[in-house]
Short mmCIF file of C-alpha atoms and ligand atoms in Angstrom, two decimals:
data_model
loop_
_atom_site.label_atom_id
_atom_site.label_comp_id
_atom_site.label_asym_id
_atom_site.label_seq_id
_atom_site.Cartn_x
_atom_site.Cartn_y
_atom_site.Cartn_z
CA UNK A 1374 20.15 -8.91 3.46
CA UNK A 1375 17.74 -6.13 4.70
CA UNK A 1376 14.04 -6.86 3.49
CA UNK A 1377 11.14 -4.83 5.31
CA UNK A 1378 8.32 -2.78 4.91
CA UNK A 1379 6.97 0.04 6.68
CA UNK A 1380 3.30 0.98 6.77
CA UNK A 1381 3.05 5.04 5.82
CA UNK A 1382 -0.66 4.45 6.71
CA UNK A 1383 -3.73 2.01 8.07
CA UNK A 1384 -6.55 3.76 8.12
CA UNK A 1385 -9.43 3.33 5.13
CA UNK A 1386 -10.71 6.13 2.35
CA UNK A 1387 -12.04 8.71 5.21
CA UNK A 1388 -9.09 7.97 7.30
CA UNK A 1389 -9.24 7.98 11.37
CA UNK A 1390 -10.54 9.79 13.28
CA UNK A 1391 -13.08 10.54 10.71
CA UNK A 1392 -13.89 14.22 10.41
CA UNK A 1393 -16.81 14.79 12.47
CA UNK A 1394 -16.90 11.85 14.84
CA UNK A 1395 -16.81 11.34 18.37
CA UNK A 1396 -16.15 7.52 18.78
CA UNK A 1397 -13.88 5.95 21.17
CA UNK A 1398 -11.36 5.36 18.17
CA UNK A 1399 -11.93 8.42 16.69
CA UNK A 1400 -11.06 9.86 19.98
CA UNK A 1401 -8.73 7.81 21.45
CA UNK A 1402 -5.35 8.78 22.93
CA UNK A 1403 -3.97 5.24 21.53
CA UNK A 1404 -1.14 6.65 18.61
CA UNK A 1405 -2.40 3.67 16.39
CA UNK A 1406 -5.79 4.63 16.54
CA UNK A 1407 -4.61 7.74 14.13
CA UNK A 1408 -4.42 6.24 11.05
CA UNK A 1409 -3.56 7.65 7.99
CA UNK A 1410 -4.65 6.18 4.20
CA UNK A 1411 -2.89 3.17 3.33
CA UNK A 1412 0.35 2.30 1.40
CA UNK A 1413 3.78 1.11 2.58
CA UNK A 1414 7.53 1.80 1.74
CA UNK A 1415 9.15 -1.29 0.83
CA UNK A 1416 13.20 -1.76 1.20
CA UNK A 1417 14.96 -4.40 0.16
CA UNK A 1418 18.44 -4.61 -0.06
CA UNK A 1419 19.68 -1.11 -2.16
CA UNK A 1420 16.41 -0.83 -3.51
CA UNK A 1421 13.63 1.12 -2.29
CA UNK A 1422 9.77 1.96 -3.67
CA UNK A 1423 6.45 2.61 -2.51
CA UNK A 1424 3.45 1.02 -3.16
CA UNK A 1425 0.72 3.42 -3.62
CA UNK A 1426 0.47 7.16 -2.74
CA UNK A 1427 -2.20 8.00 -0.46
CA UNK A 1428 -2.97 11.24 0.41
CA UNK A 1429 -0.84 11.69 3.36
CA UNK A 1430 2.10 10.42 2.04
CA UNK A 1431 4.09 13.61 2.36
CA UNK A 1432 3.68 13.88 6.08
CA UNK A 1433 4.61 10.13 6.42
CA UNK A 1434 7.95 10.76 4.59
CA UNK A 1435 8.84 13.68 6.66
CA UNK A 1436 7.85 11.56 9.86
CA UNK A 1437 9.42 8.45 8.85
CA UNK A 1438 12.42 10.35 7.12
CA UNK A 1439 12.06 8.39 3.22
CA UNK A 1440 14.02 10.05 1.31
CA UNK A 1441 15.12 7.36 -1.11
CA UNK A 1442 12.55 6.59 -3.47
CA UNK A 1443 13.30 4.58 -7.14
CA UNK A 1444 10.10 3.18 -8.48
CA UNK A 1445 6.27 3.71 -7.54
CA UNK A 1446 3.99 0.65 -7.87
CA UNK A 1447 0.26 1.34 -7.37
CA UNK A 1448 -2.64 -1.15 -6.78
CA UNK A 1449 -5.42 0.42 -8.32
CA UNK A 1450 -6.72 4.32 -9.02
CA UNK A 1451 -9.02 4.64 -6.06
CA UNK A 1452 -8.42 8.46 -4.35
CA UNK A 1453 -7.05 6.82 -0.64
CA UNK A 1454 -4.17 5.25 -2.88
CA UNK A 1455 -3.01 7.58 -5.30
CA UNK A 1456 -3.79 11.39 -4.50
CA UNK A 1457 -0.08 12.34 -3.31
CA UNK A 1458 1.11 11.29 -6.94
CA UNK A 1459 1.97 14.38 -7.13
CA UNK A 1460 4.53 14.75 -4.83
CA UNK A 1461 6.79 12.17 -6.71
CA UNK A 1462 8.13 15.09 -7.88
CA UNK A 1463 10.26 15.52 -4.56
CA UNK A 1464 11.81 11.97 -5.36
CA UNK A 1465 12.59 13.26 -9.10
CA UNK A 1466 14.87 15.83 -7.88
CA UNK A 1467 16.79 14.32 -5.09
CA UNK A 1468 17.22 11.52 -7.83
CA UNK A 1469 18.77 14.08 -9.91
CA UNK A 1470 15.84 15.28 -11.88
CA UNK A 1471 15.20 11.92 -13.64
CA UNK A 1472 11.85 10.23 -14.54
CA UNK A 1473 10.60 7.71 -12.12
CA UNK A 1474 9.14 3.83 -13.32
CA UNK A 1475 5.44 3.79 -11.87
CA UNK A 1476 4.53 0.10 -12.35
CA UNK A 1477 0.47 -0.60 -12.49
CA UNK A 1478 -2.20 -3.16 -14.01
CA UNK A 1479 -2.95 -0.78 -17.90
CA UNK A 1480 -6.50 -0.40 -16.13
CA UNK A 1481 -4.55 2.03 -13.24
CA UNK A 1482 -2.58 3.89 -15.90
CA UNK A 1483 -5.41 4.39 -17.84
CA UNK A 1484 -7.12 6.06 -14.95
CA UNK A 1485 -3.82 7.81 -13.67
CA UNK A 1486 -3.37 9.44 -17.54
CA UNK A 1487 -6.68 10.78 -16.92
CA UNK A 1488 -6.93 12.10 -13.29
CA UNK A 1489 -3.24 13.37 -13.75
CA UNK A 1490 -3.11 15.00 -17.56
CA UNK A 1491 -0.37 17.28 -16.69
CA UNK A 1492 2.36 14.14 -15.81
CA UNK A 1493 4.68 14.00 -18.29
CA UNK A 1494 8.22 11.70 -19.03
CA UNK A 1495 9.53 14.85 -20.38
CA UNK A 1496 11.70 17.30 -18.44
CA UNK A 1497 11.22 20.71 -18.11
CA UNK A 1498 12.14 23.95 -18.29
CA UNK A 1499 10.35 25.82 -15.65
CA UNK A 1500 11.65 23.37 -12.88
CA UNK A 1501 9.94 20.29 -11.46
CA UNK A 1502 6.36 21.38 -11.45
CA UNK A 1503 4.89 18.36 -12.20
CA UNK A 1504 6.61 15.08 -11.65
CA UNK A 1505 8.20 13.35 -14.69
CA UNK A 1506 6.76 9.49 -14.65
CA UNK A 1507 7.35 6.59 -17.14
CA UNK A 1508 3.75 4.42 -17.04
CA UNK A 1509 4.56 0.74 -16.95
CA UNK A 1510 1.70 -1.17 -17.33
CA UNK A 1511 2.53 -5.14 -15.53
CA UNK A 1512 0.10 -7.88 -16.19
CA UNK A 1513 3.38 -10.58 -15.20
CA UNK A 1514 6.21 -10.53 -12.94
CA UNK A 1515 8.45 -7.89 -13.49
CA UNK A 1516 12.49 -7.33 -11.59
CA UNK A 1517 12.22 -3.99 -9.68
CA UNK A 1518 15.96 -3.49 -8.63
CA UNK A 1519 16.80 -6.49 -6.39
CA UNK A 1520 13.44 -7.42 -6.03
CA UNK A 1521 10.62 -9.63 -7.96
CA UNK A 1522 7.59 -8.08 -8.39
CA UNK A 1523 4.24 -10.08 -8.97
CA UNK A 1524 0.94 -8.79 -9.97
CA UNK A 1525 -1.89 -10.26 -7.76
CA UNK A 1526 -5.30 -9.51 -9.14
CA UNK A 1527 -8.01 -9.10 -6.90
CA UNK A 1528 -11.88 -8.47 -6.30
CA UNK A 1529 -12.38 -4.91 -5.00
CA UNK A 1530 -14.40 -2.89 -7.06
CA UNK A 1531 -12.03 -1.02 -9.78
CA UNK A 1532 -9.23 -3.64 -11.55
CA UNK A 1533 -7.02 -4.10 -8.39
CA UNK A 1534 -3.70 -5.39 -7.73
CA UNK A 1535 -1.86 -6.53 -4.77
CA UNK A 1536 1.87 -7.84 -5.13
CA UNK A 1537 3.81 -10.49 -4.09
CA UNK A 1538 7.64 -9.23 -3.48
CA UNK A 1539 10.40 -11.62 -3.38
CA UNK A 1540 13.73 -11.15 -2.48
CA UNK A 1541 16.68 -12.78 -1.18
CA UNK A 1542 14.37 -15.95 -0.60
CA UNK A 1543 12.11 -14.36 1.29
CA UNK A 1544 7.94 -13.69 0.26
CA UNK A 1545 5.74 -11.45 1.14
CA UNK A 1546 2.34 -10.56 -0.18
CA UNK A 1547 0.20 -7.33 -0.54
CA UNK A 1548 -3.45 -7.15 -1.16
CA UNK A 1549 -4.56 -4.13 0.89
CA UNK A 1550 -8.09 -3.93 -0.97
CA UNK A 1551 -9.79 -7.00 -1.61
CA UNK A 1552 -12.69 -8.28 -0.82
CA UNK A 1553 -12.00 -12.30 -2.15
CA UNK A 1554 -8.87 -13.42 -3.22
CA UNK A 1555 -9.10 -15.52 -6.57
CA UNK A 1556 -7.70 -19.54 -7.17
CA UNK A 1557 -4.98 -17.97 -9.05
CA UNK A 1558 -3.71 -15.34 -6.82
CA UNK A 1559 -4.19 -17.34 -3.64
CA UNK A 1560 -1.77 -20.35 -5.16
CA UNK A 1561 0.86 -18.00 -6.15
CA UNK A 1562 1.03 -16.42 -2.33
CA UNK A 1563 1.04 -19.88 -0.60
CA UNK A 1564 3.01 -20.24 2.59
CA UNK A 1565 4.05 -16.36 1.88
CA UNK A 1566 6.71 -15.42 4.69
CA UNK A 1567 4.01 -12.52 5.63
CA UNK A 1568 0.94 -11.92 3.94
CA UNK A 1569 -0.73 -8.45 4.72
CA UNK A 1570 -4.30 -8.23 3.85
CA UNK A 1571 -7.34 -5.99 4.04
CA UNK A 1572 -9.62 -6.13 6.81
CA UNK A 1573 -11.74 -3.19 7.14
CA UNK A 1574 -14.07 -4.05 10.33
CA UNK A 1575 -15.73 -6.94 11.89
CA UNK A 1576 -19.02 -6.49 9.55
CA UNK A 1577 -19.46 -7.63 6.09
CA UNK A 1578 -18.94 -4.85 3.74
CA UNK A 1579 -19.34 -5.25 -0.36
CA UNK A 1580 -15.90 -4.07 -1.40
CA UNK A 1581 -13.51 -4.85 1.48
CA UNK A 1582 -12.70 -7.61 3.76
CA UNK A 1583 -13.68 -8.21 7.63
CA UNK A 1584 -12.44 -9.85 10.11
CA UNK A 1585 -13.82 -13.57 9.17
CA UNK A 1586 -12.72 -12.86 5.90
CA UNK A 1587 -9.50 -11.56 6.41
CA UNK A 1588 -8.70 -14.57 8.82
CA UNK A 1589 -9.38 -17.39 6.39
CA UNK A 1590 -7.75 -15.80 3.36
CA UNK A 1591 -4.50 -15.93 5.58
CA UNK A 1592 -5.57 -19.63 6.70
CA UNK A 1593 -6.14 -20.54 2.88
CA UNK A 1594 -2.91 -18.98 1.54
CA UNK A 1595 -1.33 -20.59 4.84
CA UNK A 1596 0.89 -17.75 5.21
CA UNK A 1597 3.47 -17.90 8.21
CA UNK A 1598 2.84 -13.99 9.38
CA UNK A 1599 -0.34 -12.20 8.67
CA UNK A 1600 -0.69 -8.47 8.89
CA UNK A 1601 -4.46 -6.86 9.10
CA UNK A 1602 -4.65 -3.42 7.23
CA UNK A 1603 -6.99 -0.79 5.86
CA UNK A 1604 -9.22 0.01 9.40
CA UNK A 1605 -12.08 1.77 9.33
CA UNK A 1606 -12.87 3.69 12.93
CA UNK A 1607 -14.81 0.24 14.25
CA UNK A 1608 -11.52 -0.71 14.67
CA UNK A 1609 -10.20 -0.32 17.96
CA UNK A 1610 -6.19 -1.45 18.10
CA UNK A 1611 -6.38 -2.50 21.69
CA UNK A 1612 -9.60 -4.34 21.55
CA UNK A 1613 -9.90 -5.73 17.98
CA UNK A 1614 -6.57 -7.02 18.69
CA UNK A 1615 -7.65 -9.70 21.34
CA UNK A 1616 -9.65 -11.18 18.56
CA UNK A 1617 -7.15 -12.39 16.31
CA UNK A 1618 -5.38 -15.78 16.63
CA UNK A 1619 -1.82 -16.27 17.15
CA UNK A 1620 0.22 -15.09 14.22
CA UNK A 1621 -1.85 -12.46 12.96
CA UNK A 1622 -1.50 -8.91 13.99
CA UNK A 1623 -3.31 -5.59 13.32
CA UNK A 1624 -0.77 -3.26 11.42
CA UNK A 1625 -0.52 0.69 12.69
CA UNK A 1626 1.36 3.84 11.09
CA UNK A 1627 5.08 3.45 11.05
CA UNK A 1628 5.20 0.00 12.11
CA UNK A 1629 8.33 -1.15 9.96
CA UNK A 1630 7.76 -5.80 9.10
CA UNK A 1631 11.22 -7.34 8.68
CA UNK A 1632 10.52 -10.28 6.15
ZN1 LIG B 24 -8.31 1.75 -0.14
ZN1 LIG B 25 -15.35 7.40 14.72
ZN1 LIG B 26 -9.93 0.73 -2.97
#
């Protein structure tokens, strides 16, 4: 049984390089020093979704050749995650012009109803404009094909999710924003096969994990494979990666995790 994800992007909200900036990681010749904005394509047995749609989504999909798409799952309405929901609409047709399931906390759709008015459920005439999406607001675990979805709230800012996925008796959890983990969340995600988890930089920052952070939310949930994600430019793969104990690794565009 096939269960993986692969990271579409790394990078935080400006992305790196940043525009405008001449830092060794925003000019490095290191391929995983280009990050795009987070979210990953998860595949799991015959089914496939993404979680989140950040801006460069399109260019990953072309690079990483996705072209099977069934559900959309997003962890919360900030730009870096959802500002390709637009091009769902690609998925619509090669799924034979159906709506797609986009599964988020009713705090996301809320936002998503109001950043993108035009989405409609309802097909249309003048071909696929605008990409045809049922909202399905998740506060509990939900089936998603062959796979168990889990809402994991978070602390970030807006109401944030990650997600624990299970599948074929295999775990792995998703909080790409955070900057604490809550009681609740963490017991749900203990001893998850891989855990990936925000880690912006090595410096504190109010919204978003570093390093110290990052590291003992991995120890707590006592996960057996820990994944780093969501990089600002500080972040330099070749050095910031001699920091991190054994079983923890920095996560870089394309980089498919079997679970
Ligand atoms: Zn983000
Ligand atoms: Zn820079
Ligand atoms: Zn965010």
């Amino acid at each position: 049984m096939s269960f993986s994800i692969q990271f579409l992007g790394t990078g935080t909200s400006v992305g790196v390089p940043q525009i405008g900036c001449d830092c060794a990681t925003c000019t490095s010749a290191d391929p995983r020093d280009r990050r795009r904005r987070t979210g990953v394509y998860v595949r799991a047995g015959g089914t496939a979704f993404l979680i989140d749609t950040p801006p460069e989504l399109r260019e990953a999909c072309l690079d990483y050749k996705i072209r099977k798409v069934d559900a959309v799952v997003l962890t919360h309405a900030h730009m870096d995650h959802i500002a390709a929901f637009d091009d769902v609409r690609r998925f619509n047709t090669l799924n034979g012009k159906k709506p797609m399931n986009c599964y988020a906390a009713p705090e996301t759709i809320a936002s998503m109803r109001q950043i993108f008015p035009y989405i409609s459920d309802k097909a249309n005439t003048q071909g696929l404009f605008r990409p045809m999406i049922f909202f399905k607001p998740v506060t509990r675990a939900f089936r998603l094909g062959e796979v168990k979805v889990t809402p994991l709230p978070v602390v970030h800012g807006p109401r944030t999710n990650g997600y624990l996925l299970e599948h074929a008796g295999k775990r792995l959890a998703y909080l790409p924003d955070c900057i604490e983990i809550p009681p609740k969340t963490l017991a749900r995600i203990k001893g998850a096969d891989v855990m990936v988890v925000d880690c912006l930089r090595a410096r504190e920052h109010p919204t978003h994990m570093n390093l110290e952070r990052s590291l003992a939310a991995l120890a707590a949930a006592g996960a057996k494979r820990g994944y780093l994600v969501h990089f600002s430019h500080d972040v330099k793969h070749a050095e910031f990666s001699k920091r991190l104990p054994r079983g923890v690794r920095l996560s870089y565009d394309g980089l498919v995790v079997r679970v």
